[in-house]
PDB file of C-alpha atoms in Angstrom:
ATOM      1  CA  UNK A   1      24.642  -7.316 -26.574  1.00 66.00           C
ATOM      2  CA  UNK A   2      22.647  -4.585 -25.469  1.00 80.00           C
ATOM      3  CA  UNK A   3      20.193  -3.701 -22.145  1.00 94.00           C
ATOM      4  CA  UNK A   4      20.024  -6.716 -19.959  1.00 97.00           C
ATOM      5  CA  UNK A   5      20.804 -10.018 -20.697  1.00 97.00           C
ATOM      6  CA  UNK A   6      19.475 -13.325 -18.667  1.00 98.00           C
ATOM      7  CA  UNK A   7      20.234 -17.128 -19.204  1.00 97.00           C
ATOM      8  CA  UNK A   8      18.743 -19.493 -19.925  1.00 97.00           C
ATOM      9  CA  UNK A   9      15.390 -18.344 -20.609  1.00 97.00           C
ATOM     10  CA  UNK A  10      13.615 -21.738 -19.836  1.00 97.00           C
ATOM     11  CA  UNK A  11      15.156 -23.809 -16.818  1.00 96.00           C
ATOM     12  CA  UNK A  12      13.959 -27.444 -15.322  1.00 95.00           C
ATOM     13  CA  UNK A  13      14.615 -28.662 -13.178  1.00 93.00           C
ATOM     14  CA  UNK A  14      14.372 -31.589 -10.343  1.00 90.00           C
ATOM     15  CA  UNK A  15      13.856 -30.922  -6.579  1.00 88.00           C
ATOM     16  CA  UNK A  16      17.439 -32.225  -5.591  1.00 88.00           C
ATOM     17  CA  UNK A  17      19.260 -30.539  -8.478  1.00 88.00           C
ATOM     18  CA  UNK A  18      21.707 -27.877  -8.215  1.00 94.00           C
ATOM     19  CA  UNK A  19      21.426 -25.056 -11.233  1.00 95.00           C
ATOM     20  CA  UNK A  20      22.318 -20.934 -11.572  1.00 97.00           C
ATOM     21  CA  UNK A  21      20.360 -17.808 -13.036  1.00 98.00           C
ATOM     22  CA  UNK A  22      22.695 -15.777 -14.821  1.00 98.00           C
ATOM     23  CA  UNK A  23      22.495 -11.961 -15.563  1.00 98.00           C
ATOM     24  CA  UNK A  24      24.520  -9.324 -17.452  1.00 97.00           C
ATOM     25  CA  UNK A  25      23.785  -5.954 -17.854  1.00 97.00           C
ATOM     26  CA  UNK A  26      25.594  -3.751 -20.073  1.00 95.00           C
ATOM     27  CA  UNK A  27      24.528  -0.457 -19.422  1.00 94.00           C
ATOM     28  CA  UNK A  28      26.963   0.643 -16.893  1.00 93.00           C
ATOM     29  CA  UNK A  29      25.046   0.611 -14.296  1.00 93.00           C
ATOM     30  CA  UNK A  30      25.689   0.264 -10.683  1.00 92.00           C
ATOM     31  CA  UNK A  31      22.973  -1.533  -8.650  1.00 92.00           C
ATOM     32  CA  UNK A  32      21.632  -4.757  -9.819  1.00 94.00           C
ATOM     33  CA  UNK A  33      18.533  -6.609  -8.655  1.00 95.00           C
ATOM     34  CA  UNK A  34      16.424 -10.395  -8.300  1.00 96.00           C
ATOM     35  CA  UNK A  35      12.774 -10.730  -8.504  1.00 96.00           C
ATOM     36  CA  UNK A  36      10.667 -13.560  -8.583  1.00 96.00           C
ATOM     37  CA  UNK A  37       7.371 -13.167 -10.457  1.00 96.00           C
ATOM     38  CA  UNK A  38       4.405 -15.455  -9.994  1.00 93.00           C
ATOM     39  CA  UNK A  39       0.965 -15.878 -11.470  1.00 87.00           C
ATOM     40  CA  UNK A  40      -1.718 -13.204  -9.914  1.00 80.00           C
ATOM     41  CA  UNK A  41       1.158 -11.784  -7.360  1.00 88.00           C
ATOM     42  CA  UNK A  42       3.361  -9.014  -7.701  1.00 89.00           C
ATOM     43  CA  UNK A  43       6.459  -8.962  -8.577  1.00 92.00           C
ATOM     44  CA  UNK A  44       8.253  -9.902  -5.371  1.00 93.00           C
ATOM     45  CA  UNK A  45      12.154  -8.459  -4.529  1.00 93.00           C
ATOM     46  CA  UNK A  46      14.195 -10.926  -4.085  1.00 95.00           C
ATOM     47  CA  UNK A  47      17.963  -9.057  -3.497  1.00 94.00           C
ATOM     48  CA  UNK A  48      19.466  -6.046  -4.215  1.00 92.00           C
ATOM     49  CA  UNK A  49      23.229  -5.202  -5.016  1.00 92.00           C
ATOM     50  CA  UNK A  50      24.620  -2.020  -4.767  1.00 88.00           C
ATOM     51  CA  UNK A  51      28.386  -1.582  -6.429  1.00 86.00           C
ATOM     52  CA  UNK A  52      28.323  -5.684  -6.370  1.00 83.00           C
ATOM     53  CA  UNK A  53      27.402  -5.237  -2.244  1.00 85.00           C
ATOM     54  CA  UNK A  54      23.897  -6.721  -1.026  1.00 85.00           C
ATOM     55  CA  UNK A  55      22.296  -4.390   0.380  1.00 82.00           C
ATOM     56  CA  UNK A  56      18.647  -6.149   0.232  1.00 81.00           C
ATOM     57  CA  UNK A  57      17.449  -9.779   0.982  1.00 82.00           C
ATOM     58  CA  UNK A  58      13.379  -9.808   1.166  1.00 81.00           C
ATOM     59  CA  UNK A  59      13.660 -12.957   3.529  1.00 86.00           C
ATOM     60  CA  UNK A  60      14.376 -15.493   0.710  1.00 93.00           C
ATOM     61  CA  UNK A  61      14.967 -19.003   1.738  1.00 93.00           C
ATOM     62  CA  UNK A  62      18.557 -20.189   1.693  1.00 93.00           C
ATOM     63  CA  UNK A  63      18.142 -22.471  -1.208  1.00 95.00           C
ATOM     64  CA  UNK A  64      18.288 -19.460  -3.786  1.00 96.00           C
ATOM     65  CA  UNK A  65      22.120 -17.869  -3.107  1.00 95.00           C
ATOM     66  CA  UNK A  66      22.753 -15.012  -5.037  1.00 96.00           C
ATOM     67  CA  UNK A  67      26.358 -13.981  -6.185  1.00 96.00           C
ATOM     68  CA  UNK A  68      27.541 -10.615  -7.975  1.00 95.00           C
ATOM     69  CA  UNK A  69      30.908 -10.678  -8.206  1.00 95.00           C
ATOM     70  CA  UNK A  70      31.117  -6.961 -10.532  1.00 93.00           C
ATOM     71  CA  UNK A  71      28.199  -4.479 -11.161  1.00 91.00           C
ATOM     72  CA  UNK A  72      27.917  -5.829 -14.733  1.00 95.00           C
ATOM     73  CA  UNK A  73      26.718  -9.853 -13.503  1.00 97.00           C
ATOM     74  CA  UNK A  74      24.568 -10.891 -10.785  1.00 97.00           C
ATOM     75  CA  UNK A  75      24.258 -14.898 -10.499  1.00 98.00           C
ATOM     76  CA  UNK A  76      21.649 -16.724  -8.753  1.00 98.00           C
ATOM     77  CA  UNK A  77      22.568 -20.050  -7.169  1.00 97.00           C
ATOM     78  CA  UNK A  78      19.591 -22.615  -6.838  1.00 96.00           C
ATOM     79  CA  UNK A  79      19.643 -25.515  -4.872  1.00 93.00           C
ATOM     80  CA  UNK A  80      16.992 -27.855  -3.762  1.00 93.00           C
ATOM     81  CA  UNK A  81      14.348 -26.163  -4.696  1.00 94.00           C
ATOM     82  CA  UNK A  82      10.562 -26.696  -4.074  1.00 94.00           C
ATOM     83  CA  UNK A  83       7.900 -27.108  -6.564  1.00 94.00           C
ATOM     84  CA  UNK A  84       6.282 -23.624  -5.558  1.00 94.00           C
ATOM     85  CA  UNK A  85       9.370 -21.997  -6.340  1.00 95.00           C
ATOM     86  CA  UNK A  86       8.242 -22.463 -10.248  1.00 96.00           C
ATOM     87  CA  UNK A  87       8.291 -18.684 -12.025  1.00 96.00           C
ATOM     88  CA  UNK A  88       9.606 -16.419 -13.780  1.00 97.00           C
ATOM     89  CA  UNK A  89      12.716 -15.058 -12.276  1.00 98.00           C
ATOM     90  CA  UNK A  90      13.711 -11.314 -13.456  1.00 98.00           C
ATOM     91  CA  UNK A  91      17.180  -9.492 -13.790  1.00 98.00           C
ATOM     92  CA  UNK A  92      16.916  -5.954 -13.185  1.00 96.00           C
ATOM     93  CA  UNK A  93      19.702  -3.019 -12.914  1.00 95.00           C
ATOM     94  CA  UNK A  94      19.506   0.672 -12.037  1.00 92.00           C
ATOM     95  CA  UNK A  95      21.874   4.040 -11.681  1.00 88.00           C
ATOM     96  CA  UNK A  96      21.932   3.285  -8.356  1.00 78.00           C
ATOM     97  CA  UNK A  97      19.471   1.624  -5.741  1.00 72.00           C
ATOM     98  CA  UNK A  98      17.866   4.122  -3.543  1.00 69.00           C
ATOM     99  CA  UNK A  99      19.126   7.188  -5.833  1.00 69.00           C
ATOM    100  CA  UNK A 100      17.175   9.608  -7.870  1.00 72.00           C
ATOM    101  CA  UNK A 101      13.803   7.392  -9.145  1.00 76.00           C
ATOM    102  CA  UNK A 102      15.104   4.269  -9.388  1.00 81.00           C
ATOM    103  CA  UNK A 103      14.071   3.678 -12.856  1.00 89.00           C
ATOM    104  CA  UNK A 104      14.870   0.228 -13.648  1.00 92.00           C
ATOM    105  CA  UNK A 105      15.602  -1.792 -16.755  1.00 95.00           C
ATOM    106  CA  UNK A 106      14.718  -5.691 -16.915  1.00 97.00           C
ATOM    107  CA  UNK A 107      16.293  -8.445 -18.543  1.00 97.00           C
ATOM    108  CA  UNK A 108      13.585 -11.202 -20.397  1.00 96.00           C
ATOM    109  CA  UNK A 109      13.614 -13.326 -17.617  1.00 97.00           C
ATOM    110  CA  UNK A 110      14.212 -16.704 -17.041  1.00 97.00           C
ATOM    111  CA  UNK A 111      10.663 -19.331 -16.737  1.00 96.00           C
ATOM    112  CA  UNK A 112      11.718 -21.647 -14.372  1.00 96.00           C
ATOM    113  CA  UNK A 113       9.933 -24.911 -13.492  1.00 96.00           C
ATOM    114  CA  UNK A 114      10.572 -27.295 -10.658  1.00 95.00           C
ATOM    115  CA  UNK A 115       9.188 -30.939 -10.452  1.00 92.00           C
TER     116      UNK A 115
ATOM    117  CA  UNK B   1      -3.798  -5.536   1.795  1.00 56.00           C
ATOM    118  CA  UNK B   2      -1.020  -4.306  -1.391  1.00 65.00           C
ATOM    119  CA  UNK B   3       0.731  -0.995  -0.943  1.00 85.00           C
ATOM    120  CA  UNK B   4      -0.171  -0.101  -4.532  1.00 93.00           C
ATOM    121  CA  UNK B   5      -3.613  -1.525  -6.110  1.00 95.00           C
ATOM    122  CA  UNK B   6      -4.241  -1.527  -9.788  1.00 96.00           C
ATOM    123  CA  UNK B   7      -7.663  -1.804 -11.519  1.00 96.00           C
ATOM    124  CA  UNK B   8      -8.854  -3.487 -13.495  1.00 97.00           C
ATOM    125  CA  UNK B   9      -7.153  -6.413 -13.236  1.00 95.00           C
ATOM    126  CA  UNK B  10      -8.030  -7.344 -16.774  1.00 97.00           C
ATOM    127  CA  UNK B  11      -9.102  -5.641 -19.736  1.00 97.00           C
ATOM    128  CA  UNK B  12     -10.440  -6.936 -23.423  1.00 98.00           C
ATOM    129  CA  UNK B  13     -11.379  -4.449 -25.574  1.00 97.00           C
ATOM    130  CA  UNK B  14     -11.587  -4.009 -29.505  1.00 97.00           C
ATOM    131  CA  UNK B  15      -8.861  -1.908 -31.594  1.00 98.00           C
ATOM    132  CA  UNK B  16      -9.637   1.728 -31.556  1.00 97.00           C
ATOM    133  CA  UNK B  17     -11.004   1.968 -27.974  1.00 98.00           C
ATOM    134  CA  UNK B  18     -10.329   4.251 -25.446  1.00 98.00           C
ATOM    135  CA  UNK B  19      -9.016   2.924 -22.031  1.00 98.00           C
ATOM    136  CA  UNK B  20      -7.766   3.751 -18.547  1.00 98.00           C
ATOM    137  CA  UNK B  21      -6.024   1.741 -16.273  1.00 98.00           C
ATOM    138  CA  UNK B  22      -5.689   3.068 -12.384  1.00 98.00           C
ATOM    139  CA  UNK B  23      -2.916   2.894 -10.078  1.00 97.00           C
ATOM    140  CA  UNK B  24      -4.169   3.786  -6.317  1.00 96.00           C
ATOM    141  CA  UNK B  25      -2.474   3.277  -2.811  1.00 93.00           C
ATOM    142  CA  UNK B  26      -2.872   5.263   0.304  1.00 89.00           C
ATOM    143  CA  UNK B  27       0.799   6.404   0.766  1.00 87.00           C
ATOM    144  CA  UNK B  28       2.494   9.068  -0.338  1.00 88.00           C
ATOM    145  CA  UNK B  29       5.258   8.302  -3.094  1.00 88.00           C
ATOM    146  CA  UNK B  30       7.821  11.014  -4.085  1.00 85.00           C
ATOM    147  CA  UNK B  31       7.157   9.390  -7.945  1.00 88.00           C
ATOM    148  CA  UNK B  32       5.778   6.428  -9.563  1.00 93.00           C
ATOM    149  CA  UNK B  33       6.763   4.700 -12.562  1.00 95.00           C
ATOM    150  CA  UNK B  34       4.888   2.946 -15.508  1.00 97.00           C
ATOM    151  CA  UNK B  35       5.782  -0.382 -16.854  1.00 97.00           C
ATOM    152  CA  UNK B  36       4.634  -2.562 -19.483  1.00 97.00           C
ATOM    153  CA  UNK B  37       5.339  -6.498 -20.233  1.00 97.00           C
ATOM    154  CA  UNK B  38       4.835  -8.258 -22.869  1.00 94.00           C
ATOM    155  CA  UNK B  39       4.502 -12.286 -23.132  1.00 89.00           C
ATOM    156  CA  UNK B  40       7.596 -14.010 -22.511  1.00 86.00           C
ATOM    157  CA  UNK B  41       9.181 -10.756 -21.855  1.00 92.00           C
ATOM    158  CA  UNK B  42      10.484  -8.365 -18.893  1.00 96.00           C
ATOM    159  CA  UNK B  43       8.958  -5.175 -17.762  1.00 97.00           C
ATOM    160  CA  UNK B  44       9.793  -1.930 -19.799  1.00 96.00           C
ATOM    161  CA  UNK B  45       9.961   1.073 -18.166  1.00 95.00           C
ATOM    162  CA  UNK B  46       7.255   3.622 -20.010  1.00 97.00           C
ATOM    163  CA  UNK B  47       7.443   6.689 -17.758  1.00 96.00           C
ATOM    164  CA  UNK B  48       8.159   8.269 -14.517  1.00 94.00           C
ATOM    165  CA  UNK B  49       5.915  10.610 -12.666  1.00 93.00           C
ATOM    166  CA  UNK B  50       7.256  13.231 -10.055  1.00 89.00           C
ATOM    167  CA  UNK B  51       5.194  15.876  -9.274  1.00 90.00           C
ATOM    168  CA  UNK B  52       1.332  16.129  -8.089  1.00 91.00           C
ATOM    169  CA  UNK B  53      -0.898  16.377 -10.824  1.00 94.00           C
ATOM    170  CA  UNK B  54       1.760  16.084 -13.277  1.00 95.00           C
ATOM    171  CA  UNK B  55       0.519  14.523 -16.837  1.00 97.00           C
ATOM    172  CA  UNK B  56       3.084  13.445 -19.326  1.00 96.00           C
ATOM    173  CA  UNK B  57       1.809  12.099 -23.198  1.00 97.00           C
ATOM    174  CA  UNK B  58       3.842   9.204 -24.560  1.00 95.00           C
ATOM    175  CA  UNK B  59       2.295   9.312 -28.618  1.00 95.00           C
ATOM    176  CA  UNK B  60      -1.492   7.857 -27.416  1.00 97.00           C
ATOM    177  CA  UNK B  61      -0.760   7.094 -23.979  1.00 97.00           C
ATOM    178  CA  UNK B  62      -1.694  10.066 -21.285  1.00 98.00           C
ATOM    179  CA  UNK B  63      -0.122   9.262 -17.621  1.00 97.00           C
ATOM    180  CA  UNK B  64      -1.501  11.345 -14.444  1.00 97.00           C
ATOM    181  CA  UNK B  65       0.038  11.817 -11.126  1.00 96.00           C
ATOM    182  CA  UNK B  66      -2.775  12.715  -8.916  1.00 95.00           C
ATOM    183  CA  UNK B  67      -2.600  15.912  -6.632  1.00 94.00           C
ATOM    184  CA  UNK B  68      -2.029  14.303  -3.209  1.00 93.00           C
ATOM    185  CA  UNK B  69       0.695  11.507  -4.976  1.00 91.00           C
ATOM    186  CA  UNK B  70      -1.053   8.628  -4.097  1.00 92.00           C
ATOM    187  CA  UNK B  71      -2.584   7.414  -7.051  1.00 95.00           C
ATOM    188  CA  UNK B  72      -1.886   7.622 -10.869  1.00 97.00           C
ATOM    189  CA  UNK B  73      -3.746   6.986 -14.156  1.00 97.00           C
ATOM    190  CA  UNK B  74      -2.790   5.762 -17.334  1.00 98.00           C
ATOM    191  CA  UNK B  75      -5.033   6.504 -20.445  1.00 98.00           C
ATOM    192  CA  UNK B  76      -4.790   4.815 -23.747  1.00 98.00           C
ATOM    193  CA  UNK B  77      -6.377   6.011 -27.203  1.00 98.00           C
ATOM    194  CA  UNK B  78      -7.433   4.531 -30.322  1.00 98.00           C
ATOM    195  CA  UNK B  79      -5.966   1.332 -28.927  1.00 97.00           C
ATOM    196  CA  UNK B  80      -4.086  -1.185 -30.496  1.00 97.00           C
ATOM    197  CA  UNK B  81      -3.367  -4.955 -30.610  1.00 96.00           C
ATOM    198  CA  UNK B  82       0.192  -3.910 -30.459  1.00 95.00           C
ATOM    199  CA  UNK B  83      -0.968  -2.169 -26.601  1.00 96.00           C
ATOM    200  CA  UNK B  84      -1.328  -5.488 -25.194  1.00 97.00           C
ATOM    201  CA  UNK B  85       0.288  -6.922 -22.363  1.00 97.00           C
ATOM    202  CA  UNK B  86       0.174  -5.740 -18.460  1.00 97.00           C
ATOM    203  CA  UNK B  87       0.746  -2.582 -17.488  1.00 98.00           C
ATOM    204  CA  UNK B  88       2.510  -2.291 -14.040  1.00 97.00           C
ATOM    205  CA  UNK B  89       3.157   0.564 -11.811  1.00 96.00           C
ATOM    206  CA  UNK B  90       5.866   0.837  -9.219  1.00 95.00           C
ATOM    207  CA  UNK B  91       6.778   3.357  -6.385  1.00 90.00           C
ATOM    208  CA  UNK B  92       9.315   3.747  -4.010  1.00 81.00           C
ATOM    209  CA  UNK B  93       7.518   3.855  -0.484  1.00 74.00           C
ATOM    210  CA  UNK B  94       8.789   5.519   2.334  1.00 70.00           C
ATOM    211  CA  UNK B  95       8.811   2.738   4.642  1.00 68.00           C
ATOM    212  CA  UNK B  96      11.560   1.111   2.213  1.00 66.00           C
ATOM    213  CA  UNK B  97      13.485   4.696   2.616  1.00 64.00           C
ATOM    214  CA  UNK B  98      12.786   5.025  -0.760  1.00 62.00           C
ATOM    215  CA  UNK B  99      15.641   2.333  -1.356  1.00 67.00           C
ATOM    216  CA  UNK B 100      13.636   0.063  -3.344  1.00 80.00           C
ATOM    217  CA  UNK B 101      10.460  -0.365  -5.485  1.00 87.00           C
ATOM    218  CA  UNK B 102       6.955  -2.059  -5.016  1.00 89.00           C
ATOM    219  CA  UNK B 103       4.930  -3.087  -7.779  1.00 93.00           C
ATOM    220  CA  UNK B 104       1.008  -3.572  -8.363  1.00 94.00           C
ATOM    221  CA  UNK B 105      -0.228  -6.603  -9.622  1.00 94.00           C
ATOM    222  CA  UNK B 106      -1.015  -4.952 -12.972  1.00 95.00           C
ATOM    223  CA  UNK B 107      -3.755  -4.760 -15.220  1.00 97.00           C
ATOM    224  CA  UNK B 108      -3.798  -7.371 -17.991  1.00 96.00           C
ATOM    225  CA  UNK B 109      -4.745  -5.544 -21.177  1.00 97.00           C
ATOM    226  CA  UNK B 110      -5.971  -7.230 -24.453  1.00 97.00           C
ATOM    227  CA  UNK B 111      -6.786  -5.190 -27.451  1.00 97.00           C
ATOM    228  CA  UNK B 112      -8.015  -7.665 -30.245  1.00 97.00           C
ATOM    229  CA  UNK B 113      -8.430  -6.430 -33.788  1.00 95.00           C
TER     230      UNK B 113
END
């Protein structure tokens, strides 16, 4: 596997069910990010880890819990979840957040769709 | 109000066009950064620009940091159907310390054969 990796790429599920975003990135970087991107908005920032520490959460409502226990995988933990929170949810890693340009590479993404 | 406003929003043209895309906010960012995404796909970084009134060529595509840093271009010729998808650009701003990037909404780009 190369770049960044995300799974699954399609997700849905059910208000009361309990699922996880997974991410891998194999380029050796350090800092490792979330962002949620919806139809005619930007892409929002969800959380940002820094040498697997958060150093970033955009307000984001408890229900998504992220988890990055290395810099290689970031998780994110979704629970109860609202039908608005349908998107596509991207993986992203960098050098380092906050260092140099921040250049950042994505994973695919993962379309996820609540009912 | 968004931090960094892209025009058009949407753009259908016909193979071998010429095209720009803008990329204008009213802060000063210490670079800005190109993407593009395809369908069904993440963002690719295309370039980075650093200094005021920098231009950098990738092959057809011509990117310009303007003089003050606030605003950038992105110029396309002899376009291509393989050109499509949405073009994003992305800054660090200094009320984020620099820490972390904002994105415009992008410009939707369609080149049909």
């Amino acid at each position: 596997e190369t770049g960044v990796t995300q799974t699954p790429r399609h997700l849905v599920m059910g208000m009361t069910n309990k699922k996880s975003l997974k991410c891998e990135q194999h380029l050796g970087h350090n800092a490792m990010y979330w962002y949620k991107q919806s139809a005619k908005k930007p892409l929002e920032l969800m959380f940002v880890y820094n040498f697997k520490e958060q150093t970033e959460n955009n307000s984001v409502p408890s229900r998504f819990s992220p988890e990055c226990p290395n810099s290689s995988h970031l998780f994110l933990h979704l629970h109860t979840l609202q039908p608005e929170d349908s998107a596509l949810y991207l993986c992203a890693s960098s050098q380092l957040a906050g260092v140099g340009y921040n250049e950042q590479f994505f994973g695919p993404g993962t379309r996820l769709t609540v009912l | 109000t968004q931090l960094l406003e892209q025009s058009p929003q949407f753009l259908s043209i016909q193979e071998g066009e010429n095209l720009t895309v803008y990329c204008n906010s009213s802060s000063v960012f210490s670079s800005l950064q190109w993407y593009r995404q395809e369908p069904g796909e993440g963002p690719v970084l295309l370039v980075t620009v650093v200094t005021g009134g920098e231009v950098k060529k990738l092959k057809r595509l011509t990117f310009q940091f303007g003089d003050a840093r606030k605003d950038s271009s992105l110029h396309i010729t002899a376009a291509q159907p393989g050109d499509t998808g949405l073009y994003l650009c992305a800054g660090a701003p200094p009320e984020s310390g620099y820490s972390t990037l904002t994105f415009g909404k992008g410009t939707m780009l369609l080149v049909s054969p």
